Coordinates of C-alpha atoms in Angstrom, one line a residue:
X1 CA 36.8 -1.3 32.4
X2 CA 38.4 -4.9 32.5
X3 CA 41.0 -3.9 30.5
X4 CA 42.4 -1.1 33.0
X5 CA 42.0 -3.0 35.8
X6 CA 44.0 -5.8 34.8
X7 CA 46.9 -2.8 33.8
X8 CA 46.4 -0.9 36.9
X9 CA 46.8 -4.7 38.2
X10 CA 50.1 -5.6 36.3
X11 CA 51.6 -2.2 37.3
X12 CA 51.1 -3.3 40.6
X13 CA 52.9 -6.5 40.3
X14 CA 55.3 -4.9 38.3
X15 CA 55.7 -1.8 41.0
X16 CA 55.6 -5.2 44.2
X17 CA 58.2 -7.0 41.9
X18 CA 60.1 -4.0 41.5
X19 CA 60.5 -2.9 45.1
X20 CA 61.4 -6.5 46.5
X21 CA 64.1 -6.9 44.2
X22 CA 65.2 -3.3 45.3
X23 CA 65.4 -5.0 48.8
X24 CA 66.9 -7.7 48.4
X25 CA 69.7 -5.7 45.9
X26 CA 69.8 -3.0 48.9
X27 CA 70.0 -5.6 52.3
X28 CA 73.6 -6.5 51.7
X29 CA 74.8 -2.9 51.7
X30 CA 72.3 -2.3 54.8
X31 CA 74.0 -5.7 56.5
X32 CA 77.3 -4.1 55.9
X33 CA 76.7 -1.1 57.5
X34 CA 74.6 -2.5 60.7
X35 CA 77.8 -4.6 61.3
X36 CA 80.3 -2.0 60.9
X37 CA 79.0 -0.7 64.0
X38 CA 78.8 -3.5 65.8
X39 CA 81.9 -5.6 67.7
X40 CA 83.4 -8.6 66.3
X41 CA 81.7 -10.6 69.2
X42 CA 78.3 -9.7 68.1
X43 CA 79.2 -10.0 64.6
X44 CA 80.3 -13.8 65.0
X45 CA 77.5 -14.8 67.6
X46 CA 75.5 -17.8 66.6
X47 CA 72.4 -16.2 65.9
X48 CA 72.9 -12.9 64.1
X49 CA 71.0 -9.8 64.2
X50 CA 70.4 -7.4 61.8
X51 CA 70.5 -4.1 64.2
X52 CA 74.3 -3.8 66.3
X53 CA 72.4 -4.0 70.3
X54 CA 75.3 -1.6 71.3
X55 CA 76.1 0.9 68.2
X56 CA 80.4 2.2 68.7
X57 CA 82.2 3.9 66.1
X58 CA 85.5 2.2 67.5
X59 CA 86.3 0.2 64.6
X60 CA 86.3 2.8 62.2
X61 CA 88.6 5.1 65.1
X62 CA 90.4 2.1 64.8
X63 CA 91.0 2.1 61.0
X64 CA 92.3 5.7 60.9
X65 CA 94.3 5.4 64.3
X66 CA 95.9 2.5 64.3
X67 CA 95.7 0.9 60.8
X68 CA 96.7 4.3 58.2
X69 CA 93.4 5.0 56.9
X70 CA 93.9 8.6 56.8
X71 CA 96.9 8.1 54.4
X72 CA 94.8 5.8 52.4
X73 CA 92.2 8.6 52.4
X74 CA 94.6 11.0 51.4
X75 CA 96.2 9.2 48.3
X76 CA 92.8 8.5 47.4
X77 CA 91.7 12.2 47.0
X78 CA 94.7 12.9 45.3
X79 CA 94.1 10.4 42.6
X80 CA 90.3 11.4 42.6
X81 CA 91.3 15.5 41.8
X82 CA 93.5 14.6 39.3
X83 CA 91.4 12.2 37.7
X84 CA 89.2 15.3 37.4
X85 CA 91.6 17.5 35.7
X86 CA 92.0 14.6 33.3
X87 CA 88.1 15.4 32.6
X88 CA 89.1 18.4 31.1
X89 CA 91.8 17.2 29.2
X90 CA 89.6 15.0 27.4
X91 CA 87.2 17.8 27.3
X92 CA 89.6 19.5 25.4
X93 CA 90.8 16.8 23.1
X94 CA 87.2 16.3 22.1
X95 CA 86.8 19.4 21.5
X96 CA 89.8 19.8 18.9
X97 CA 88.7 17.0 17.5
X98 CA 85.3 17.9 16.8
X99 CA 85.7 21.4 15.9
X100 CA 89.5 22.1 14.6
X101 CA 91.2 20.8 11.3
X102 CA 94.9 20.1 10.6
X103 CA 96.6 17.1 9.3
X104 CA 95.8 13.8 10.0
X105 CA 92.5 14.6 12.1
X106 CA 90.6 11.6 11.4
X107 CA 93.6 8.6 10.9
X108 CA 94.1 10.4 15.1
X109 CA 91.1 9.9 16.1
X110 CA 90.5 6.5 14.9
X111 CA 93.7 5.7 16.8
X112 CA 92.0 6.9 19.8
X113 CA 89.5 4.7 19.5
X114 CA 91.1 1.5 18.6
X115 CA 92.9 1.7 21.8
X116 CA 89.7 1.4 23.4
X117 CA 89.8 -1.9 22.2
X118 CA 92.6 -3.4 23.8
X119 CA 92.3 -4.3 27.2
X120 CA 94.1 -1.9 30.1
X121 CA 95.6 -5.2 31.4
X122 CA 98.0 -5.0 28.4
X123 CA 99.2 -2.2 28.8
X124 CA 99.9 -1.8 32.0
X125 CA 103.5 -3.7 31.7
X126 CA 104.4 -1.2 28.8
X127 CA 103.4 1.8 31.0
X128 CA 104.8 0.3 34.0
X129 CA 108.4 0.6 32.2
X130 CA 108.1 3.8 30.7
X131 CA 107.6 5.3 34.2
X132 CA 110.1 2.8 36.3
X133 CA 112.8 4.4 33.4
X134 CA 111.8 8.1 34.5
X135 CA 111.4 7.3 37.7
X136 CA 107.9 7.7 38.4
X137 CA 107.7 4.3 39.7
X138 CA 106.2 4.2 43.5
X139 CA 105.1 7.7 43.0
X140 CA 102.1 9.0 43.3
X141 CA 102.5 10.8 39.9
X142 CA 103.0 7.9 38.7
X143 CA 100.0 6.8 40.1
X144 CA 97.4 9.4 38.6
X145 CA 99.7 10.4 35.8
X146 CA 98.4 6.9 33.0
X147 CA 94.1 7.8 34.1
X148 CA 94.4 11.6 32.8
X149 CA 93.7 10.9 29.3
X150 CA 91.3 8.4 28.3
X151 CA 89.6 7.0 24.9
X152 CA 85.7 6.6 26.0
X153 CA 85.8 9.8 27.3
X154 CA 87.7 11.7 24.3
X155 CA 85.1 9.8 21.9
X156 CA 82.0 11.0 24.3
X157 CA 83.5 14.9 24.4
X158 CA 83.6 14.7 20.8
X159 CA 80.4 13.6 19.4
X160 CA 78.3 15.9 21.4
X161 CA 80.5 18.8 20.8
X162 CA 80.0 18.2 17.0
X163 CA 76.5 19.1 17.5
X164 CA 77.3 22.6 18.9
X165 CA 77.0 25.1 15.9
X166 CA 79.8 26.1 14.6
X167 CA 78.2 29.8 13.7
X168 CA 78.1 30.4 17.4
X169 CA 81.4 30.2 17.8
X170 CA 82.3 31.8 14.6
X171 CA 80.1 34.6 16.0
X172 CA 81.6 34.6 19.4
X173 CA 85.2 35.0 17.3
X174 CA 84.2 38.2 15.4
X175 CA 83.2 39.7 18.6
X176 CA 86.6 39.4 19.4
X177 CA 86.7 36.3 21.8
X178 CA 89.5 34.1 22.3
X179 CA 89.7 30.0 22.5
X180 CA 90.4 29.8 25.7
X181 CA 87.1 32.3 26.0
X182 CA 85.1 29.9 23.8
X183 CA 86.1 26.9 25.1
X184 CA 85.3 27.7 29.1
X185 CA 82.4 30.2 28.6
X186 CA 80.3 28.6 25.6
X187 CA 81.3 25.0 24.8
X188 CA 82.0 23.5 28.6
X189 CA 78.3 25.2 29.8
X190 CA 77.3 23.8 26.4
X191 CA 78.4 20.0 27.6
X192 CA 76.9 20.4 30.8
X193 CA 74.8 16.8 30.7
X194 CA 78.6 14.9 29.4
X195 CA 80.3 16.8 31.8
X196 CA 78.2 16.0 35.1
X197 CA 77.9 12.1 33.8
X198 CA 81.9 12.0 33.0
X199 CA 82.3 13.4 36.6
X200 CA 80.5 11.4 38.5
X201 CA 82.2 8.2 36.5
X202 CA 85.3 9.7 37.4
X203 CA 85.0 10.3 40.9
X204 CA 83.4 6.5 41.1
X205 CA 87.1 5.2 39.7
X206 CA 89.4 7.5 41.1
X207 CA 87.6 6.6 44.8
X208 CA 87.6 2.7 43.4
X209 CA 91.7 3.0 41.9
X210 CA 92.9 -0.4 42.9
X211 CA 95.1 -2.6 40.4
X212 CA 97.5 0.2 38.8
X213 CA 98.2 1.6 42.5
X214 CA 99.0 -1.6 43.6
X215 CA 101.1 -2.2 40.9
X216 CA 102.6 0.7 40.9
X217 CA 103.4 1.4 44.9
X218 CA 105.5 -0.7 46.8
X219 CA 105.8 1.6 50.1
X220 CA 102.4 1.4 51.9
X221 CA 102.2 5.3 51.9
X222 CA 100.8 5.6 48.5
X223 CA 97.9 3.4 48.5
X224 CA 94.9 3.8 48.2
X225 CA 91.8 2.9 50.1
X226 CA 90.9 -0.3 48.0
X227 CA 94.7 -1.5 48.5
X228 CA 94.2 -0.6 52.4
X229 CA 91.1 -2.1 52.2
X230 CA 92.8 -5.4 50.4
X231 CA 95.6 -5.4 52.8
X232 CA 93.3 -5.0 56.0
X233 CA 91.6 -8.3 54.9
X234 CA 94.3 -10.4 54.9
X235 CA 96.0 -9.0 57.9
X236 CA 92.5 -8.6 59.8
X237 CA 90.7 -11.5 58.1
X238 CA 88.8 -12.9 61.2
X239 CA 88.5 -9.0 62.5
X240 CA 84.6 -9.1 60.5
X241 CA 83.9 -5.4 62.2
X242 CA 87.0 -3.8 61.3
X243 CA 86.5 -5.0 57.7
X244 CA 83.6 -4.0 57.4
X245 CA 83.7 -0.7 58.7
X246 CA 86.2 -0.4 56.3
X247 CA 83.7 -1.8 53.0
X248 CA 81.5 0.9 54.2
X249 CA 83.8 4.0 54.3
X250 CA 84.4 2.6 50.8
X251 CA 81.0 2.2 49.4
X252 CA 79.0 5.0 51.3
X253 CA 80.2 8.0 49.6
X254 CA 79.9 6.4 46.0
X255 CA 76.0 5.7 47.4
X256 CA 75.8 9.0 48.6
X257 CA 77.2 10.6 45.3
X258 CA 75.0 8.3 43.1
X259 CA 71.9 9.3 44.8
X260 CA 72.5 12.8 45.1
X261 CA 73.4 12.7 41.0
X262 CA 71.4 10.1 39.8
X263 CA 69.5 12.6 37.7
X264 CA 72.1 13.8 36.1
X265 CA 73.7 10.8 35.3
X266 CA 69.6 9.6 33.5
X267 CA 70.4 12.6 31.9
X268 CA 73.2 12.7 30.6
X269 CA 72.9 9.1 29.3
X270 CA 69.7 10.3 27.3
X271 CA 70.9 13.4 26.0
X272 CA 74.0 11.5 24.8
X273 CA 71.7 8.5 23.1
X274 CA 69.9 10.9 21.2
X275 CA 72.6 13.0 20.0

């Protein structure tokens, strides 16, 4: 009887421990979005408050009127949909990896992943001139054009497709279906776990694209909304309201998305462990 007591007793310590370090991980974002309603006045009064005492949605008006948020907004879309059609090209590579054989299969794929060991900082001069000499340079091609492909996520698409049987799609063959058939109607349903977890990590950093569109763009009508984010804090950098108004249009739909997915993203991650 002791003995469950003192458990019941550490899992509430554990569950008390658990929830006030949820707080306290949770109150900056909550501080961030409290003063994004607020005006710059209330936000730089001696003794702040945690509630705005007069709510206004000017300063986020203010950011898509007056300071090109809804360009920033549509960049960053742009990027994010592509970055999603690179989800499928690596769907696909991982998929001719993992089930096709021709000539030099493996010494290929082991080049894919040794390029996961060099950093992207590296590269990004190399693939910064390749595109200035085509002329994708201050594009926004040129922008989404070096994400679409990517090592960790050619490397996840494979292993789990190598646990698909291969007599299902032998079978699916002799009843007369096509690649293309197999690839979109058995494998991707198949890879549903990868496929939601590989989504929602795309959307995260095609919504978070900062250092390569900044590199990359030099007119302000390509960037994205962490570079207008960047740029509004050191035009605006006593303007507390308008910046953050600005950290919460960034952050809120990445919380949104996380919560609404979480589950699948648990998921995924375990169904991936164990295979």
């Amino acid at each position: 009887m002791s003995y469950q007591k003192s458990q019941m007793s550490f899992k509430v310590f554990i569950g008390v421990m658990l929830a006030v370090l949820g707080m306290l991980t949770f109150f900056p974002f909550l501080w961030m979005i409290f003063s994004s309603l607020k005006t710059n006045a209330e936000i730089s009064q001696m003794v702040p408050t945690l509630l705005p005492k007069n709510p206004t949605l000017n300063n986020f008006k203010e950011l898509f009127e007056r300071l090109n948020f809804g360009i920033y907004l549509k960049n960053t879309l742009i990027v994010t949909l592509f970055s999603f059609l690179g989800l499928f090209l690596n769907a696909m590579a991982g998929y001719g990896f993992s089930k096709y054989d021709f000539k030099g299969k493996h010494g290929l794929f082991l080049l894919v992943l040794a390029t996961m060991m060099i950093p992207g900082q590296v590269t990004m001069i190399p693939v910064y001139l390749i595109l200035n000499s085509v002329g994708l340079t201050n594009t926004l091609m040129g922008i989404v054009l070096p994400g679409l492909a990517g090592a960790f996520g050619i490397f996840l698409f494979r292993q789990f497709m190598s646990t698909i049987s291969d007599e299902l799609l032998e079978a699916a063959r002799l009843d007369g279906a096509n690649e293309w058939y197999i690839f979109f109607r058995i494998v991707l349903p198949l890879t549903r776990p990868i496929l939601a977890v590989q989504g929602i990590l795309t959307f995260i950093g095609g919504w978070n694209s900062f250092l390569w569109p900044l590199i990359i763009a030099n007119d302000e009508k390509y960037y994205t909304l962490s570079v207008g984010l960047q740029l509004l804090q050191g035009q605006h950098g006593t303007d507390y309201s308008l910046q953050m108004a600005g950290a919460t249009f960034m952050v809120v739909p990445i919380l949104i998305v996380f919560m609404i997915f979480q589950k699948y993203i648990l998921q995924g991650f375990n169904v991936s462990g164990i295979k």
